[in-house]
PDB file of C-alpha atoms and ligand atoms in Angstrom:
ATOM      1  CA  MET X   1      96.448 149.609  96.630  1.00 89.00           C
ATOM      2  CA  ASP X   2      99.095 152.112  97.406  1.00 91.00           C
ATOM      3  CA  GLY X   3      98.049 155.634  96.609  1.00 95.00           C
ATOM      4  CA  CYS X   4      94.328 154.819  96.298  1.00 98.00           C
ATOM      5  CA  LEU X   5      92.147 157.222  98.298  1.00 98.00           C
ATOM      6  CA  PHE X   6      89.379 154.829  98.887  1.00 98.00           C
ATOM      7  CA  CYS X   7      91.749 152.112  99.979  1.00 98.00           C
ATOM      8  CA  LYS X   8      93.122 154.578 102.531  1.00 98.00           C
ATOM      9  CA  ILE X   9      89.543 155.168 103.797  1.00 98.00           C
ATOM     10  CA  ILE X  10      89.195 151.437 103.980  1.00 98.00           C
ATOM     11  CA  ASN X  11      92.259 151.149 106.102  1.00 98.00           C
ATOM     12  CA  ASN X  12      91.221 154.195 108.287  1.00 98.00           C
ATOM     13  CA  GLU X  13      94.436 156.210 106.997  1.00 97.00           C
ATOM     14  CA  ILE X  14      91.974 158.831 105.868  1.00 97.00           C
ATOM     15  CA  SER X  15      88.684 159.654 107.720  1.00 98.00           C
ATOM     16  CA  ALA X  16      85.322 159.185 106.315  1.00 98.00           C
ATOM     17  CA  GLU X  17      81.829 159.254 107.487  1.00 98.00           C
ATOM     18  CA  LYS X  18      81.204 155.371 107.461  1.00 98.00           C
ATOM     19  CA  ILE X  19      77.554 154.222 107.556  1.00 98.00           C
ATOM     20  CA  TYR X  20      77.957 150.556 106.913  1.00 98.00           C
ATOM     21  CA  GLU X  21      80.764 148.088 106.797  1.00 98.00           C
ATOM     22  CA  ASP X  22      81.036 144.365 106.541  1.00 98.00           C
ATOM     23  CA  GLU X  23      83.837 141.824 105.559  1.00 98.00           C
ATOM     24  CA  ASN X  24      83.559 142.924 101.692  1.00 98.00           C
ATOM     25  CA  VAL X  25      81.785 146.276 101.480  1.00 98.00           C
ATOM     26  CA  LEU X  26      82.095 149.749 102.848  1.00 98.00           C
ATOM     27  CA  ALA X  27      79.593 152.528 102.510  1.00 98.00           C
ATOM     28  CA  PHE X  28      80.432 156.204 103.404  1.00 98.00           C
ATOM     29  CA  LEU X  29      79.106 159.511 102.678  1.00 98.00           C
ATOM     30  CA  ASP X  30      80.188 161.446  99.618  1.00 98.00           C
ATOM     31  CA  ILE X  31      82.454 164.375 100.910  1.00 98.00           C
ATOM     32  CA  ASN X  32      80.817 166.577  98.123  1.00 98.00           C
ATOM     33  CA  PRO X  33      77.241 165.418  97.908  1.00 98.00           C
ATOM     34  CA  ILE X  34      74.744 166.269  95.067  1.00 98.00           C
ATOM     35  CA  ASN X  35      72.313 166.218  97.989  1.00 98.00           C
ATOM     36  CA  VAL X  36      72.474 165.228 101.616  1.00 98.00           C
ATOM     37  CA  GLY X  37      72.905 161.561 102.186  1.00 98.00           C
ATOM     38  CA  HIS X  38      74.757 160.951  98.827  1.00 98.00           C
ATOM     39  CA  THR X  39      76.570 157.653  99.721  1.00 98.00           C
ATOM     40  CA  LEU X  40      79.328 155.770  97.929  1.00 98.00           C
ATOM     41  CA  VAL X  41      79.263 151.856  98.157  1.00 99.00           C
ATOM     42  CA  ILE X  42      82.742 150.290  97.385  1.00 98.00           C
ATOM     43  CA  PRO X  43      84.188 146.820  97.479  1.00 98.00           C
ATOM     44  CA  LYS X  44      86.939 146.413 100.034  1.00 98.00           C
ATOM     45  CA  ASN X  45      89.188 144.616  97.405  1.00 98.00           C
ATOM     46  CA  HIS X  46      90.636 147.240  95.239  1.00 98.00           C
ATOM     47  CA  SER X  47      89.487 147.254  91.551  1.00 98.00           C
ATOM     48  CA  ASP X  48      89.841 150.349  89.305  1.00 98.00           C
ATOM     49  CA  SER X  49      86.260 150.205  88.006  1.00 98.00           C
ATOM     50  CA  LEU X  50      83.526 147.728  87.406  1.00 98.00           C
ATOM     51  CA  LEU X  51      85.024 146.501  84.192  1.00 97.00           C
ATOM     52  CA  ASP X  52      87.781 144.827  86.484  1.00 97.00           C
ATOM     53  CA  THR X  53      85.675 144.083  89.457  1.00 98.00           C
ATOM     54  CA  PRO X  54      85.382 140.351  90.291  1.00 98.00           C
ATOM     55  CA  ILE X  55      81.651 139.422  90.179  1.00 98.00           C
ATOM     56  CA  GLU X  56      81.526 138.454  93.794  1.00 98.00           C
ATOM     57  CA  ASP X  57      82.581 141.936  94.755  1.00 98.00           C
ATOM     58  CA  TRP X  58      79.980 143.340  92.477  1.00 98.00           C
ATOM     59  CA  LEU X  59      77.274 141.153  93.859  1.00 98.00           C
ATOM     60  CA  SER X  60      78.270 142.094  97.416  1.00 98.00           C
ATOM     61  CA  VAL X  61      78.240 145.804  96.480  1.00 98.00           C
ATOM     62  CA  SER X  62      74.808 145.592  94.825  1.00 98.00           C
ATOM     63  CA  GLU X  63      73.351 143.719  97.555  1.00 98.00           C
ATOM     64  CA  VAL X  64      74.481 146.403 100.089  1.00 98.00           C
ATOM     65  CA  ALA X  65      73.108 149.081  97.865  1.00 98.00           C
ATOM     66  CA  TYR X  66      69.933 147.289  97.533  1.00 98.00           C
ATOM     67  CA  ARG X  67      69.436 147.274 101.403  1.00 98.00           C
ATOM     68  CA  LEU X  68      70.896 150.806 102.190  1.00 98.00           C
ATOM     69  CA  ALA X  69      69.101 152.796  99.531  1.00 98.00           C
ATOM     70  CA  PRO X  70      65.593 152.674 101.046  1.00 98.00           C
ATOM     71  CA  LYS X  71      67.097 153.470 104.636  1.00 98.00           C
ATOM     72  CA  ILE X  72      69.045 156.453 103.227  1.00 98.00           C
ATOM     73  CA  LYS X  73      66.068 157.681 101.388  1.00 98.00           C
ATOM     74  CA  ASP X  74      64.009 157.463 104.537  1.00 98.00           C
ATOM     75  CA  ALA X  75      66.638 158.929 106.768  1.00 98.00           C
ATOM     76  CA  VAL X  76      66.997 162.041 104.691  1.00 98.00           C
ATOM     77  CA  ASP X  77      63.334 162.233 103.716  1.00 98.00           C
ATOM     78  CA  ALA X  78      64.047 162.097 100.064  1.00 98.00           C
ATOM     79  CA  ASP X  79      61.382 161.832  97.287  1.00 98.00           C
ATOM     80  CA  GLY X  80      63.582 159.528  94.992  1.00 98.00           C
ATOM     81  CA  ILE X  81      66.849 158.032  94.456  1.00 98.00           C
ATOM     82  CA  ASN X  82      69.572 157.784  91.507  1.00 98.00           C
ATOM     83  CA  ILE X  83      71.834 154.905  91.757  1.00 98.00           C
ATOM     84  CA  GLY X  84      74.823 155.337  89.273  1.00 97.00           C
ATOM     85  CA  MET X  85      78.269 154.538  88.457  1.00 98.00           C
ATOM     86  CA  ASN X  86      81.032 156.405  86.376  1.00 98.00           C
ATOM     87  CA  ILE X  87      83.135 154.022  84.412  1.00 98.00           C
ATOM     88  CA  GLY X  88      86.135 155.599  83.012  1.00 98.00           C
ATOM     89  CA  ALA X  89      87.334 159.232  82.787  1.00 98.00           C
ATOM     90  CA  PRO X  90      85.020 160.231  79.742  1.00 98.00           C
ATOM     91  CA  ALA X  91      82.095 159.039  81.955  1.00 97.00           C
ATOM     92  CA  GLY X  92      83.073 161.278  84.673  1.00 97.00           C
ATOM     93  CA  GLN X  93      84.982 158.671  86.974  1.00 98.00           C
ATOM     94  CA  VAL X  94      87.561 160.671  89.030  1.00 98.00           C
ATOM     95  CA  ILE X  95      88.419 158.185  91.666  1.00 98.00           C
ATOM     96  CA  PHE X  96      89.716 154.805  90.240  1.00 98.00           C
ATOM     97  CA  HIS X  97      88.379 152.499  92.875  1.00 98.00           C
ATOM     98  CA  THR X  98      85.065 150.906  91.959  1.00 98.00           C
ATOM     99  CA  HIS X  99      82.234 152.688  93.713  1.00 98.00           C
ATOM    100  CA  LEU X 100      78.520 152.896  93.288  1.00 98.00           C
ATOM    101  CA  HIS X 101      76.779 156.260  93.902  1.00 98.00           C
ATOM    102  CA  ILE X 102      73.514 156.359  95.915  1.00 98.00           C
ATOM    103  CA  MET X 103      72.009 159.721  95.293  1.00 98.00           C
ATOM    104  CA  PRO X 104      68.847 160.941  97.246  1.00 98.00           C
ATOM    105  CA  ARG X 105      66.770 163.114  95.106  1.00 98.00           C
ATOM    106  CA  PHE X 106      64.174 165.665  95.990  1.00 98.00           C
ATOM    107  CA  SER X 107      61.264 167.109  94.095  1.00 98.00           C
ATOM    108  CA  GLY X 108      62.478 170.368  92.689  1.00 97.00           C
ATOM    109  CA  ASP X 109      66.113 169.793  93.391  1.00 98.00           C
ATOM    110  CA  GLY X 110      66.766 171.013  89.773  1.00 96.00           C
ATOM    111  CA  TYR X 111      68.891 168.089  88.472  1.00 96.00           C
ATOM    112  CA  LYS X 112      67.965 167.042  85.168  1.00 92.00           C
ATOM    113  CA  LEU X 113      68.680 163.543  83.594  1.00 89.00           C
ATOM    114  CA  TRP X 114      70.382 163.347  80.364  1.00 91.00           C
ATOM    115  CA  LYS X 115      68.283 164.018  77.421  1.00 94.00           C
ATOM    116  CA  GLY X 116      67.999 160.998  74.862  1.00 96.00           C
ATOM    117  CA  THR X 117      68.265 161.267  71.183  1.00 97.00           C
ATOM    118  CA  PRO X 118      66.291 158.764  68.897  1.00 98.00           C
ATOM    119  CA  TYR X 119      68.125 156.447  66.593  1.00 98.00           C
ATOM    120  CA  LYS X 120      67.852 157.975  63.070  1.00 97.00           C
ATOM    121  CA  ASP X 121      66.080 154.977  61.593  1.00 98.00           C
ATOM    122  CA  GLU X 122      65.251 151.410  62.010  1.00 98.00           C
ATOM    123  CA  GLN X 123      68.416 150.096  60.452  1.00 98.00           C
ATOM    124  CA  GLU X 124      70.595 152.070  62.801  1.00 98.00           C
ATOM    125  CA  ILE X 125      69.015 150.523  65.964  1.00 98.00           C
ATOM    126  CA  GLN X 126      69.286 146.918  64.443  1.00 98.00           C
ATOM    127  CA  THR X 127      72.807 147.506  63.604  1.00 98.00           C
ATOM    128  CA  VAL X 128      73.726 148.494  67.020  1.00 98.00           C
ATOM    129  CA  ALA X 129      71.662 145.729  68.628  1.00 98.00           C
ATOM    130  CA  ASP X 130      73.501 143.163  66.336  1.00 98.00           C
ATOM    131  CA  ARG X 131      76.873 144.487  67.383  1.00 98.00           C
ATOM    132  CA  ILE X 132      75.968 144.177  71.008  1.00 98.00           C
ATOM    133  CA  ARG X 133      74.470 140.742  70.655  1.00 98.00           C
ATOM    134  CA  SER X 134      77.345 139.382  68.787  1.00 98.00           C
ATOM    135  CA  LYS X 135      79.842 140.246  71.780  1.00 98.00           C
ATOM    136  CA  ILE X 136      77.552 138.447  74.320  1.00 97.00           C
TER     137      ILE X 136
HETATM  138  P1  AMP M   1      83.333 159.533  90.566  1.00 63.19           P
HETATM  139  O1  AMP M   1      83.359 160.894  89.872  1.00 63.19           O
HETATM  140  O2  AMP M   1      82.363 158.556  90.099  1.00 63.19           O
HETATM  141  O3  AMP M   1      84.733 159.033  90.393  1.00 63.19           O
HETATM  142  O4  AMP M   1      83.114 159.963  92.087  1.00 63.19           O
HETATM  143  C1  AMP M   1      83.953 160.176  92.919  1.00 63.19           C
HETATM  144  C2  AMP M   1      83.293 160.783  94.155  1.00 63.19           C
HETATM  145  O5  AMP M   1      84.245 160.585  95.242  1.00 63.19           O
HETATM  146  C3  AMP M   1      82.981 162.140  94.081  1.00 63.19           C
HETATM  147  O6  AMP M   1      81.447 162.276  94.167  1.00 63.19           O
HETATM  148  C4  AMP M   1      83.669 162.774  95.201  1.00 63.19           C
HETATM  149  O7  AMP M   1      82.974 163.821  95.944  1.00 63.19           O
HETATM  150  C5  AMP M   1      83.830 161.660  96.259  1.00 63.19           C
HETATM  151  N1  AMP M   1      84.965 161.938  97.219  1.00 63.19           N
HETATM  152  C6  AMP M   1      86.253 162.327  96.685  1.00 63.19           C
HETATM  153  N2  AMP M   1      86.999 162.277  97.807  1.00 63.19           N
HETATM  154  C7  AMP M   1      86.270 161.874  98.936  1.00 63.19           C
HETATM  155  C8  AMP M   1      86.561 161.539 100.167  1.00 63.19           C
HETATM  156  N3  AMP M   1      87.644 161.797 100.868  1.00 63.19           N
HETATM  157  N4  AMP M   1      85.454 161.279 101.037  1.00 63.19           N
HETATM  158  C9  AMP M   1      84.393 160.910 100.671  1.00 63.19           C
HETATM  159  N5  AMP M   1      84.032 161.039  99.205  1.00 63.19           N
HETATM  160  C10 AMP M   1      84.996 161.452  98.411  1.00 63.19           C
HETATM  161 ZN1   ZN M   2      91.551 151.320  96.268  1.00 63.19          ZN
END
């Protein structure tokens, strides 16, 4: 898509440290990693976010992430991995070309996961579950 940074990386108009490529998927190192080896896995077909990604593209991306994650962990000698995706600006998405983050983690690297807050009562959790079930 015109003007999309990640499409430009796919088309070699902007350079990136590519670590894997096939017909449908590209993986390259994040230029501003949370830790060394932080990798982005993207479908070659442009979509803005997972919400408009064809399921075939998502399955291709997730299969590549499944295969790459242990290799990346091994290569940088990480202790763990976070895999994540920001969908929409309020969730932290900055680049609007679907991408999955593979983020190596090291013991003591200081990153903390978000703190959860329990539902206030049984009724609230049931109401939320009912609203979600009604959409499925
Ligand atoms: P997000 O916040 O989920 O949209 O993440 C976008 C990611 O793209 C960030 O982690 C950036 O560091 C990364 N990024 C931005 N520009 C480039 C680039 N030219 N090459 C590699 N990674 C990039
Ligand atoms: Zn794009």
